[in-house]
Tab-separated table of C-alpha atoms in Angstrom:
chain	number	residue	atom	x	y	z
I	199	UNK	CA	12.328	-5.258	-16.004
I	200	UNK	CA	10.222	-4.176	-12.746
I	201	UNK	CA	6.442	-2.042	-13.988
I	202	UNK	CA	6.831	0.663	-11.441
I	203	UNK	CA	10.648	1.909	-10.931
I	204	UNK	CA	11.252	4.168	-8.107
I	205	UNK	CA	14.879	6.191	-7.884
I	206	UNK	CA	16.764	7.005	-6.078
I	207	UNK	CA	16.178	3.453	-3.836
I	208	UNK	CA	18.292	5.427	-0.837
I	209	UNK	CA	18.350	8.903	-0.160
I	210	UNK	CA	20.197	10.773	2.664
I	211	UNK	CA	19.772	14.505	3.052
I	212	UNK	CA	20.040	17.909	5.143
I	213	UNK	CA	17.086	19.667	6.841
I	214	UNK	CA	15.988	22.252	4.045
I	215	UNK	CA	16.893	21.062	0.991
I	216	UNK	CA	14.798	20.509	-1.822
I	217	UNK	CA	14.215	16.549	-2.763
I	218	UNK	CA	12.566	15.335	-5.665
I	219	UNK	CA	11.464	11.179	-6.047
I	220	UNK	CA	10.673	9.853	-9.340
I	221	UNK	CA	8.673	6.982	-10.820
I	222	UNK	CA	8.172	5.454	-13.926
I	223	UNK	CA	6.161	2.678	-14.958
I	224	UNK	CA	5.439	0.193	-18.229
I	225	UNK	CA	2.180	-0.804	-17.068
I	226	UNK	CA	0.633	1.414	-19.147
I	227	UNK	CA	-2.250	2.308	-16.368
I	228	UNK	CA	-3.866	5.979	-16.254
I	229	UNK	CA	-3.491	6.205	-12.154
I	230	UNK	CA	-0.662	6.989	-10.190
I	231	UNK	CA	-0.100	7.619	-6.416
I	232	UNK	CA	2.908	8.511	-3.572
I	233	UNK	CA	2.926	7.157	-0.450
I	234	UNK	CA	4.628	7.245	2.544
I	235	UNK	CA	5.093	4.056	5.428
I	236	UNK	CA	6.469	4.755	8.917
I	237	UNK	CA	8.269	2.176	10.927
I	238	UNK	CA	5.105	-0.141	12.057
I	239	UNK	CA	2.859	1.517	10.269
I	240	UNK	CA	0.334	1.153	6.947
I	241	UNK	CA	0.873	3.233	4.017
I	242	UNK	CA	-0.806	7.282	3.871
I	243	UNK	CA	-1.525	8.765	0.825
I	244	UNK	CA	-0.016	11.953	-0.116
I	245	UNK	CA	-0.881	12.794	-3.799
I	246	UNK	CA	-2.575	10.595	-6.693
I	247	UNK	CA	-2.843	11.376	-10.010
I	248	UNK	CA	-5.536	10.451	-12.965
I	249	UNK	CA	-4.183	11.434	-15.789
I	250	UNK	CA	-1.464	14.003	-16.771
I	251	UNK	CA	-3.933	17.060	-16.196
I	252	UNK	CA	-5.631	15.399	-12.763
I	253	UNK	CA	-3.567	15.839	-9.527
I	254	UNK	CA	-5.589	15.012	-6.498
I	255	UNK	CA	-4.009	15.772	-2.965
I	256	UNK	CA	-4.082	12.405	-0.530
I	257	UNK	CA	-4.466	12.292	3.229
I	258	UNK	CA	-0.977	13.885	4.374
I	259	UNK	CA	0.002	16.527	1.562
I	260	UNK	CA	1.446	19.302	3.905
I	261	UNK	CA	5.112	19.815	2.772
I	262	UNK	CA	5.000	17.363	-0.763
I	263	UNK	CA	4.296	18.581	-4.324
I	264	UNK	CA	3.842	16.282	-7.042
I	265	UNK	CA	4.404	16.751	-10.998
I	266	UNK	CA	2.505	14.479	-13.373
I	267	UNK	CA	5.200	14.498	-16.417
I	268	UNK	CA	3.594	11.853	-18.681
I	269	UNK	CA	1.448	9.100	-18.087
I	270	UNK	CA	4.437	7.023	-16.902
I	271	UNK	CA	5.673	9.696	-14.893
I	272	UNK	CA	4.813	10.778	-11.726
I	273	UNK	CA	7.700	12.582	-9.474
I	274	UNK	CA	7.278	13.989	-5.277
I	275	UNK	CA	8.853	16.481	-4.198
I	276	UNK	CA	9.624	17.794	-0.461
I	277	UNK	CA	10.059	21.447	-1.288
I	278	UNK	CA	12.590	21.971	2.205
I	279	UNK	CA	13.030	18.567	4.063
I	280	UNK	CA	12.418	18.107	7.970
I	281	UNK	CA	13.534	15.329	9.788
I	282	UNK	CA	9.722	14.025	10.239
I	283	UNK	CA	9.559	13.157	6.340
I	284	UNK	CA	12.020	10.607	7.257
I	285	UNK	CA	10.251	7.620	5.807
I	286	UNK	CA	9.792	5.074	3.344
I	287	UNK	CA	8.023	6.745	0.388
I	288	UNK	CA	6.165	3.900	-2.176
I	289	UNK	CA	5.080	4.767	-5.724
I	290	UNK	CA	1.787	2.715	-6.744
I	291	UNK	CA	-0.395	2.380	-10.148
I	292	UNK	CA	-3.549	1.201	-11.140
I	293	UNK	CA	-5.573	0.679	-13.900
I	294	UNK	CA	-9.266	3.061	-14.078
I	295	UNK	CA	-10.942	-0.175	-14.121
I	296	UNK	CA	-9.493	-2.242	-11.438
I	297	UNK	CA	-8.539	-1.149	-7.960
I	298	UNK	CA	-5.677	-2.933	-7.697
I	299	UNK	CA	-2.571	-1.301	-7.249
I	300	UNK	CA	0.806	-2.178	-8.445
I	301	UNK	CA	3.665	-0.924	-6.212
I	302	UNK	CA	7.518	0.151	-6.696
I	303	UNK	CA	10.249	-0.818	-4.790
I	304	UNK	CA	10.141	2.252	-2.572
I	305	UNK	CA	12.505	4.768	-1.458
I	306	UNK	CA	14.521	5.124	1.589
I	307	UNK	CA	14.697	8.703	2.566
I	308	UNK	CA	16.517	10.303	5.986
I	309	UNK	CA	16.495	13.808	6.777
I	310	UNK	CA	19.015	14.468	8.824
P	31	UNK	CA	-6.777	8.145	9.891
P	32	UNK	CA	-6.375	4.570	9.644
P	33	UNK	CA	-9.720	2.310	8.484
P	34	UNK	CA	-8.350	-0.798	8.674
P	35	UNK	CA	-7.064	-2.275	12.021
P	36	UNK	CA	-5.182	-5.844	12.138
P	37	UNK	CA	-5.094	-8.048	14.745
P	38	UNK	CA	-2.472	-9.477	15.831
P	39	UNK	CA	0.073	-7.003	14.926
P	40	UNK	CA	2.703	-9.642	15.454
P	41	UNK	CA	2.181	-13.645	15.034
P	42	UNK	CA	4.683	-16.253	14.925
P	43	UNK	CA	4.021	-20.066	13.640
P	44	UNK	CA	5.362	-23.254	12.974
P	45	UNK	CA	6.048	-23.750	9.402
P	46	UNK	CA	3.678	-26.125	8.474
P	47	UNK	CA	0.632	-24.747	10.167
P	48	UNK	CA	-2.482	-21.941	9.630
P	49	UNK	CA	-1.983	-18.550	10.102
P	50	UNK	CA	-5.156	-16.460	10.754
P	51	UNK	CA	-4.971	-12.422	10.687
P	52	UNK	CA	-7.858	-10.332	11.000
P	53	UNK	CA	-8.837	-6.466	10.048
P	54	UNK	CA	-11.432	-4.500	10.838
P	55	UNK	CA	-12.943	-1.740	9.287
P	56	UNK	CA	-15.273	1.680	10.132
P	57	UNK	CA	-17.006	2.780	7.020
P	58	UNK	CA	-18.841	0.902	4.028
P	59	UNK	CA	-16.519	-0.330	1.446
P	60	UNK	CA	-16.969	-0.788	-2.120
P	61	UNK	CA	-14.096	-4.049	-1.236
P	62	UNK	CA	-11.459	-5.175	0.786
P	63	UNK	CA	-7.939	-6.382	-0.518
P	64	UNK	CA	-5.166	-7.543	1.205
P	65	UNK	CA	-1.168	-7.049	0.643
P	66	UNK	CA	1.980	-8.647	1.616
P	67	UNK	CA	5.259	-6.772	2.027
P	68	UNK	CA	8.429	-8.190	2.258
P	69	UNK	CA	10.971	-6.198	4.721
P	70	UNK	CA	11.202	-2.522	3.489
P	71	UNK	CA	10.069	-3.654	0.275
P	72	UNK	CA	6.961	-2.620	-1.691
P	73	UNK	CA	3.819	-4.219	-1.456
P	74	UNK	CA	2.306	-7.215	-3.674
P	75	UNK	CA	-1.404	-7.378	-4.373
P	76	UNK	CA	-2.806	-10.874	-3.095
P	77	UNK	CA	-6.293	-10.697	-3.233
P	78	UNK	CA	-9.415	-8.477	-3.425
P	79	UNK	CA	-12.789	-8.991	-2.096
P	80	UNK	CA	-15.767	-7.067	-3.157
P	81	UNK	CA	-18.319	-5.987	-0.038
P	82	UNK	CA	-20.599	-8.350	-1.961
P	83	UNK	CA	-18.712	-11.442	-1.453
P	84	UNK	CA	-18.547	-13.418	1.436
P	85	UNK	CA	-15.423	-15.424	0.882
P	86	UNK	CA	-12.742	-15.568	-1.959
P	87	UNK	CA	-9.806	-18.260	-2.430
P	88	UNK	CA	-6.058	-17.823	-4.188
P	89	UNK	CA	-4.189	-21.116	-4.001
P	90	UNK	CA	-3.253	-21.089	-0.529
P	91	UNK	CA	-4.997	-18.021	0.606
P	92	UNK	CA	-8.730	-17.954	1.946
P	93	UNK	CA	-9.950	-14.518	2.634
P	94	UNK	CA	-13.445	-13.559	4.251
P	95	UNK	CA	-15.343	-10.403	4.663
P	96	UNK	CA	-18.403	-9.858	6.963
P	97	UNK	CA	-19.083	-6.697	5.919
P	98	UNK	CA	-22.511	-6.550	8.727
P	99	UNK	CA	-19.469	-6.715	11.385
P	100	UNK	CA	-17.015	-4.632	9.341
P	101	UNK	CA	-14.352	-7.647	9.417
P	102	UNK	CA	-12.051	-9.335	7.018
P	103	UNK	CA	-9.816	-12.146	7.655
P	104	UNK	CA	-7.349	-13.882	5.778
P	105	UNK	CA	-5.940	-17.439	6.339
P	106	UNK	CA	-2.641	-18.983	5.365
P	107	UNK	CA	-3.027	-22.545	5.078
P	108	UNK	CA	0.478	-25.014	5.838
P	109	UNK	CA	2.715	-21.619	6.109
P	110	UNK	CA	6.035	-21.498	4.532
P	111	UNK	CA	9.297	-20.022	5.962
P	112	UNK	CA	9.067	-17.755	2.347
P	113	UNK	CA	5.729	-16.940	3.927
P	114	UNK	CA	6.972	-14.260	6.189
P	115	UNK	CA	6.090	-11.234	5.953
P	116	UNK	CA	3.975	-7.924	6.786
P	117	UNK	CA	0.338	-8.460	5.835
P	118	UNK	CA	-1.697	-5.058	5.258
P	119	UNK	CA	-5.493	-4.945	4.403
P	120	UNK	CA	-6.503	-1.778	2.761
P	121	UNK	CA	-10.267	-0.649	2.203
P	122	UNK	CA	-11.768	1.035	-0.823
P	123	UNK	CA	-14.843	3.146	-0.467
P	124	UNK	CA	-17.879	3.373	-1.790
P	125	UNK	CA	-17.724	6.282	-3.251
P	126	UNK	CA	-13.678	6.279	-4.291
P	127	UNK	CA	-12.718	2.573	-4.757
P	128	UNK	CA	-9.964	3.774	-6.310
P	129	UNK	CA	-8.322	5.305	-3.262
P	130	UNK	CA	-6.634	2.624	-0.919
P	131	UNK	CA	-6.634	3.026	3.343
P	132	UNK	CA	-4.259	0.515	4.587
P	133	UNK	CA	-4.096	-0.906	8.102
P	134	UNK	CA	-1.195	-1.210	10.361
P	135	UNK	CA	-0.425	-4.569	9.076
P	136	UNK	CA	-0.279	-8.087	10.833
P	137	UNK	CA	3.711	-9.140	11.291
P	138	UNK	CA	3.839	-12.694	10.191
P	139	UNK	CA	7.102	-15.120	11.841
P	140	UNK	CA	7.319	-18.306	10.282
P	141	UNK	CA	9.578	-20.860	11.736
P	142	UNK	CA	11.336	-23.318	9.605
């Protein structure tokens, strides 16, 4: 079984509804973060988390919210979608020791 | 804002032979690590190098950092065809290693 799941893995939707992206992971590590990749571009951070009570907005948090359910749970939401949060949004972890992260499959959202 | 730059942001080799990709950076960095992502898939950790380190090996991977011209590269040596791939350095600061700024990413062809 994958450490960091990610669902839904495809997501098509209407300008103005409300979206929510979940992941879950086994790895057991304190840190959590969302980001989102644009065709030809690196990863932005929109929200990390340290533990359940420690939500940290990233570089591009206009129009997300995050929800920390558990340690092994860390859902986004886009509150009303617009077609420029069309994107590929990645889930990553990481221990508090070690700055490597550990990413999820990702998820495919369109706004249409 | 984007630290990391990559250059080339395309390159396409023989299998067989080196492939070189470079990143630069704008700020100090507590270390450097560099990522592979398959197509629309999620990233895989390859290597880390701390801003104390000069150069760092991983089986086929050689990765060095000048950090006194704010430059990483990363060499490939006898490429595969299951070598292709986007490759994305991503900085950590100095003063919040944990937090990840990823490049634009170096497009990697190789040729069977």
């Amino acid at each position: 079984d994958a450490d960091v799941t990610q669902t839904p893995r495809n997501r098509i939707t209407k300008t103005g509804k409300r979206i929510m992206l979940e992941c879950s992971q086994t790895k057991g590590h304190d840190r959590m973060y969302w980001y989102r990749q644009d065709p030809g571009l690196g990863l932005r951070l929109i929200y990390y988390s340290f533990d359940v009570k420690d939500i940290n907005k990233g570089e591009i948090s206009d129009g997300y919210s995050v929800s920390r359910q558990a340690q092994a749970k860390f859902s986004l939401s886009l509150e009303s979608a617009i077609p420029n949060q069309t994107a590929l949004y990645f889930c990553a972890t990481s221990d508090a020791h070690i700055d490597t992260q550990y990413f999820g499959p990702g998820t495919r959202l369109t706004v249409l | 804002s984007q630290q990391g730059e990559e250059d080339p942001q395309a390159l396409s080799i023989q299998e067989g032979e080196n492939a070189t990709m470079n990143c630069s950076y704008k700020t100090s960095i507590n270390n450097l690590q560099w990522y592979r992502q398959n197509s629309g898939r999620g990233l895989v950790h390859l290597i880390l190098i701390r801003s104390n380190e000069r150069e760092k090996h991983s089986g086929r991977l050689r990765v060095t950092l000048d950090t006194s011209k704010k430059s990483s590269s990363l060499l490939i040596t006898a490429s595969r065809a299951a070598d292709t791939a986007s490759y994305f350095c991503a900085t950590a600061a100095m003063d919040s290693s944990y937090k990840l700024i990823f490049g634009s990413g170096t497009r990697l062809l190789v040729r069977p």
